[in-house]
PDB file of C-alpha atoms in Angstrom:
ATOM      1  CA  MET Q   1      22.627  31.155  24.194  1.00 46.00           C
ATOM      2  CA  ALA Q   2      20.174  28.449  23.303  1.00 48.00           C
ATOM      3  CA  LYS Q   3      19.938  27.614  19.639  1.00 47.00           C
ATOM      4  CA  LEU Q   4      16.390  27.538  18.327  1.00 47.00           C
ATOM      5  CA  SER Q   5      15.567  24.596  16.152  1.00 47.00           C
ATOM      6  CA  SER Q   6      13.197  25.029  13.249  1.00 54.00           C
ATOM      7  CA  GLY Q   7      13.205  21.302  12.631  1.00 57.00           C
ATOM      8  CA  GLY Q   8      10.083  19.562  11.574  1.00 60.00           C
ATOM      9  CA  LEU Q   9       8.734  16.907   9.341  1.00 59.00           C
ATOM     10  CA  VAL Q  10       9.997  17.445   5.792  1.00 57.00           C
ATOM     11  CA  PHE Q  11       9.051  14.157   4.163  1.00 60.00           C
ATOM     12  CA  SER Q  12       6.478  11.522   4.975  1.00 58.00           C
ATOM     13  CA  THR Q  13       6.324   8.077   3.410  1.00 61.00           C
ATOM     14  CA  GLU Q  14       2.531   8.334   3.345  1.00 64.00           C
ATOM     15  CA  GLN Q  15       2.122  11.869   1.990  1.00 69.00           C
ATOM     16  CA  GLY Q  16       5.428  12.750   0.311  1.00 71.00           C
ATOM     17  CA  ARG Q  17       6.990  16.203   0.723  1.00 76.00           C
ATOM     18  CA  MET Q  18       5.721  18.279   3.635  1.00 75.00           C
ATOM     19  CA  CYS Q  19       5.689  22.072   3.981  1.00 75.00           C
ATOM     20  CA  PRO Q  20       7.960  23.013   6.921  1.00 72.00           C
ATOM     21  CA  GLU Q  21       5.819  26.042   7.808  1.00 72.00           C
ATOM     22  CA  CYS Q  22       2.253  24.721   7.914  1.00 74.00           C
ATOM     23  CA  ARG Q  23       3.249  21.020   8.178  1.00 71.00           C
ATOM     24  CA  ASN Q  24       0.737  19.974   5.529  1.00 75.00           C
ATOM     25  CA  PRO Q  25       1.574  18.053   2.361  1.00 78.00           C
ATOM     26  CA  VAL Q  26       2.993  20.400  -0.288  1.00 74.00           C
ATOM     27  CA  SER Q  27      -0.052  19.809  -2.493  1.00 75.00           C
ATOM     28  CA  ASP Q  28      -2.318  21.043   0.360  1.00 75.00           C
ATOM     29  CA  CYS Q  29      -0.014  23.849   1.566  1.00 75.00           C
ATOM     30  CA  THR Q  30      -1.940  26.927   2.682  1.00 71.00           C
ATOM     31  CA  CYS Q  31       0.867  29.166   3.897  1.00 73.00           C
ATOM     32  CA  ARG Q  32       2.158  30.116   0.432  1.00 62.00           C
ATOM     33  CA  GLN Q  33      -1.197  31.193  -0.974  1.00 60.00           C
ATOM     34  CA  ALA Q  34      -1.697  34.896  -1.548  1.00 54.00           C
ATOM     35  CA  GLN Q  35      -3.611  36.502   1.270  1.00 57.00           C
ATOM     36  CA  ARG Q  36      -5.643  39.650   0.975  1.00 56.00           C
ATOM     37  CA  PRO Q  37      -4.855  42.281   3.553  1.00 55.00           C
ATOM     38  CA  GLU Q  38      -7.584  43.061   6.050  1.00 61.00           C
ATOM     39  CA  GLY Q  39      -8.689  46.671   6.195  1.00 68.00           C
ATOM     40  CA  ASP Q  40     -11.661  48.922   6.826  1.00 79.00           C
ATOM     41  CA  GLY Q  41     -12.696  48.985   3.155  1.00 83.00           C
ATOM     42  CA  ILE Q  42     -11.573  52.561   2.533  1.00 91.00           C
ATOM     43  CA  VAL Q  43      -8.806  53.431   0.071  1.00 93.00           C
ATOM     44  CA  ARG Q  44      -6.875  56.445   1.356  1.00 94.00           C
ATOM     45  CA  VAL Q  45      -4.874  58.785  -0.879  1.00 96.00           C
ATOM     46  CA  SER Q  46      -2.390  61.081   0.856  1.00 94.00           C
ATOM     47  CA  ARG Q  47       0.705  63.134   0.113  1.00 93.00           C
ATOM     48  CA  GLU Q  48       3.960  62.821   2.037  1.00 90.00           C
ATOM     49  CA  THR Q  49       7.384  64.476   1.919  1.00 87.00           C
ATOM     50  CA  LYS Q  50       8.875  63.092   5.132  1.00 84.00           C
ATOM     51  CA  GLY Q  51      12.300  61.503   4.616  1.00 81.00           C
ATOM     52  CA  ARG Q  52      12.420  62.370   0.925  1.00 79.00           C
ATOM     53  CA  LYS Q  53      14.430  65.607   1.005  1.00 84.00           C
ATOM     54  CA  GLY Q  54      11.352  67.728   0.289  1.00 82.00           C
ATOM     55  CA  LYS Q  55      10.213  65.694  -2.696  1.00 88.00           C
ATOM     56  CA  GLY Q  56       6.538  64.821  -2.445  1.00 90.00           C
ATOM     57  CA  VAL Q  57       5.009  61.430  -3.170  1.00 93.00           C
ATOM     58  CA  THR Q  58       1.395  60.321  -3.251  1.00 95.00           C
ATOM     59  CA  LEU Q  59       0.610  57.330  -1.034  1.00 94.00           C
ATOM     60  CA  VAL Q  60      -2.335  55.036  -1.774  1.00 95.00           C
ATOM     61  CA  THR Q  61      -3.218  52.678   1.101  1.00 94.00           C
ATOM     62  CA  GLY Q  62      -6.004  50.195   1.689  1.00 92.00           C
ATOM     63  CA  ILE Q  63      -6.343  48.778  -1.828  1.00 92.00           C
ATOM     64  CA  PRO Q  64      -7.984  45.360  -1.366  1.00 89.00           C
ATOM     65  CA  MET Q  65      -5.611  43.321  -3.551  1.00 88.00           C
ATOM     66  CA  ASP Q  66      -2.894  40.797  -2.840  1.00 86.00           C
ATOM     67  CA  GLU Q  67       0.739  41.701  -3.509  1.00 87.00           C
ATOM     68  CA  LYS Q  68       0.916  40.428  -7.099  1.00 90.00           C
ATOM     69  CA  GLU Q  69      -2.318  42.143  -8.218  1.00 92.00           C
ATOM     70  CA  LEU Q  70      -1.296  45.315  -6.407  1.00 93.00           C
ATOM     71  CA  LYS Q  71       1.995  45.553  -8.318  1.00 94.00           C
ATOM     72  CA  ALA Q  72       0.177  45.159 -11.627  1.00 95.00           C
ATOM     73  CA  TYR Q  73      -2.434  47.769 -10.678  1.00 95.00           C
ATOM     74  CA  ALA Q  74       0.286  50.159  -9.468  1.00 95.00           C
ATOM     75  CA  LYS Q  75       1.878  49.900 -12.909  1.00 96.00           C
ATOM     76  CA  VAL Q  76      -1.424  51.001 -14.471  1.00 95.00           C
ATOM     77  CA  LEU Q  77      -1.721  53.929 -12.041  1.00 95.00           C
ATOM     78  CA  LYS Q  78       1.849  55.045 -12.723  1.00 95.00           C
ATOM     79  CA  ALA Q  79       1.205  54.959 -16.469  1.00 96.00           C
ATOM     80  CA  LYS Q  80      -1.973  57.060 -16.084  1.00 94.00           C
ATOM     81  CA  CYS Q  81      -0.037  59.627 -14.026  1.00 94.00           C
ATOM     82  CA  GLY Q  82       2.994  59.556 -16.312  1.00 95.00           C
ATOM     83  CA  THR Q  83       5.398  59.187 -13.380  1.00 95.00           C
ATOM     84  CA  GLY Q  84       7.373  56.552 -11.545  1.00 94.00           C
ATOM     85  CA  GLY Q  85       6.629  54.870  -8.278  1.00 94.00           C
ATOM     86  CA  THR Q  86       6.793  51.679  -6.268  1.00 94.00           C
ATOM     87  CA  VAL Q  87       4.879  49.331  -3.991  1.00 94.00           C
ATOM     88  CA  LYS Q  88       6.185  48.929  -0.426  1.00 92.00           C
ATOM     89  CA  ASP Q  89       4.397  46.842   2.212  1.00 88.00           C
ATOM     90  CA  GLY Q  90       1.032  47.079   0.465  1.00 89.00           C
ATOM     91  CA  VAL Q  91       1.299  50.867  -0.024  1.00 93.00           C
ATOM     92  CA  VAL Q  92       1.520  52.293  -3.531  1.00 95.00           C
ATOM     93  CA  GLU Q  93       3.914  55.250  -3.750  1.00 94.00           C
ATOM     94  CA  ILE Q  94       3.650  57.465  -6.834  1.00 96.00           C
ATOM     95  CA  GLN Q  95       6.041  60.339  -7.449  1.00 94.00           C
ATOM     96  CA  GLY Q  96       4.646  63.851  -7.178  1.00 93.00           C
ATOM     97  CA  ASP Q  97       1.288  65.161  -6.021  1.00 92.00           C
ATOM     98  CA  GLN Q  98      -1.104  63.024  -8.075  1.00 93.00           C
ATOM     99  CA  ARG Q  99      -4.100  63.001  -5.702  1.00 93.00           C
ATOM    100  CA  ASP Q 100      -6.442  64.852  -8.061  1.00 93.00           C
ATOM    101  CA  LEU Q 101      -5.755  62.325 -10.801  1.00 94.00           C
ATOM    102  CA  LEU Q 102      -5.811  59.182  -8.641  1.00 94.00           C
ATOM    103  CA  VAL Q 103      -9.038  59.686  -6.684  1.00 94.00           C
ATOM    104  CA  PRO Q 104     -11.346  59.432  -9.757  1.00 95.00           C
ATOM    105  CA  LEU Q 105      -9.356  56.455 -11.117  1.00 93.00           C
ATOM    106  CA  LEU Q 106      -9.758  54.575  -7.852  1.00 94.00           C
ATOM    107  CA  GLU Q 107     -13.445  55.453  -7.585  1.00 94.00           C
ATOM    108  CA  LEU Q 108     -14.013  53.918 -11.048  1.00 93.00           C
ATOM    109  CA  LYS Q 109     -13.027  50.558  -9.545  1.00 90.00           C
ATOM    110  CA  GLY Q 110     -15.952  50.875  -7.116  1.00 91.00           C
ATOM    111  CA  TRP Q 111     -13.907  51.545  -3.973  1.00 92.00           C
ATOM    112  CA  VAL Q 112     -14.705  54.116  -1.306  1.00 93.00           C
ATOM    113  CA  VAL Q 113     -11.862  56.640  -1.647  1.00 94.00           C
ATOM    114  CA  LYS Q 114     -10.889  59.354   0.838  1.00 94.00           C
ATOM    115  CA  ARG Q 115      -8.247  62.030   0.618  1.00 93.00           C
ATOM    116  CA  SER Q 116      -6.251  62.033   3.821  1.00 88.00           C
ATOM    117  CA  GLY Q 117      -3.587  64.387   5.067  1.00 78.00           C
ATOM    118  CA  GLY Q 118      -2.917  67.903   3.826  1.00 64.00           C
TER     119      GLY Q 118
END
């Protein structure tokens, strides 16, 4: 098997330390900046039990925030619902069927919110 090399410029005498991913100087690095996920502008709230032994969770997808802001906002939503939850791959999971409570909270932020699923 051929070994793949991820080698690249790490230091330059003219510019100093270089980012190995974007190959720009560390001070001008663009690859580590938070990026907002692209979507259709609709926040969807659904309920799912698949793979959770019958326990239902409410999924909130399409929130236009980067990962750090999304975790902080998920904490607020969990507190309003009085339950636990998590953020996985840009999807907020909140324990239980909380759709009736979450839709008005999300609409207060000015987002277009749709209930999806059953």
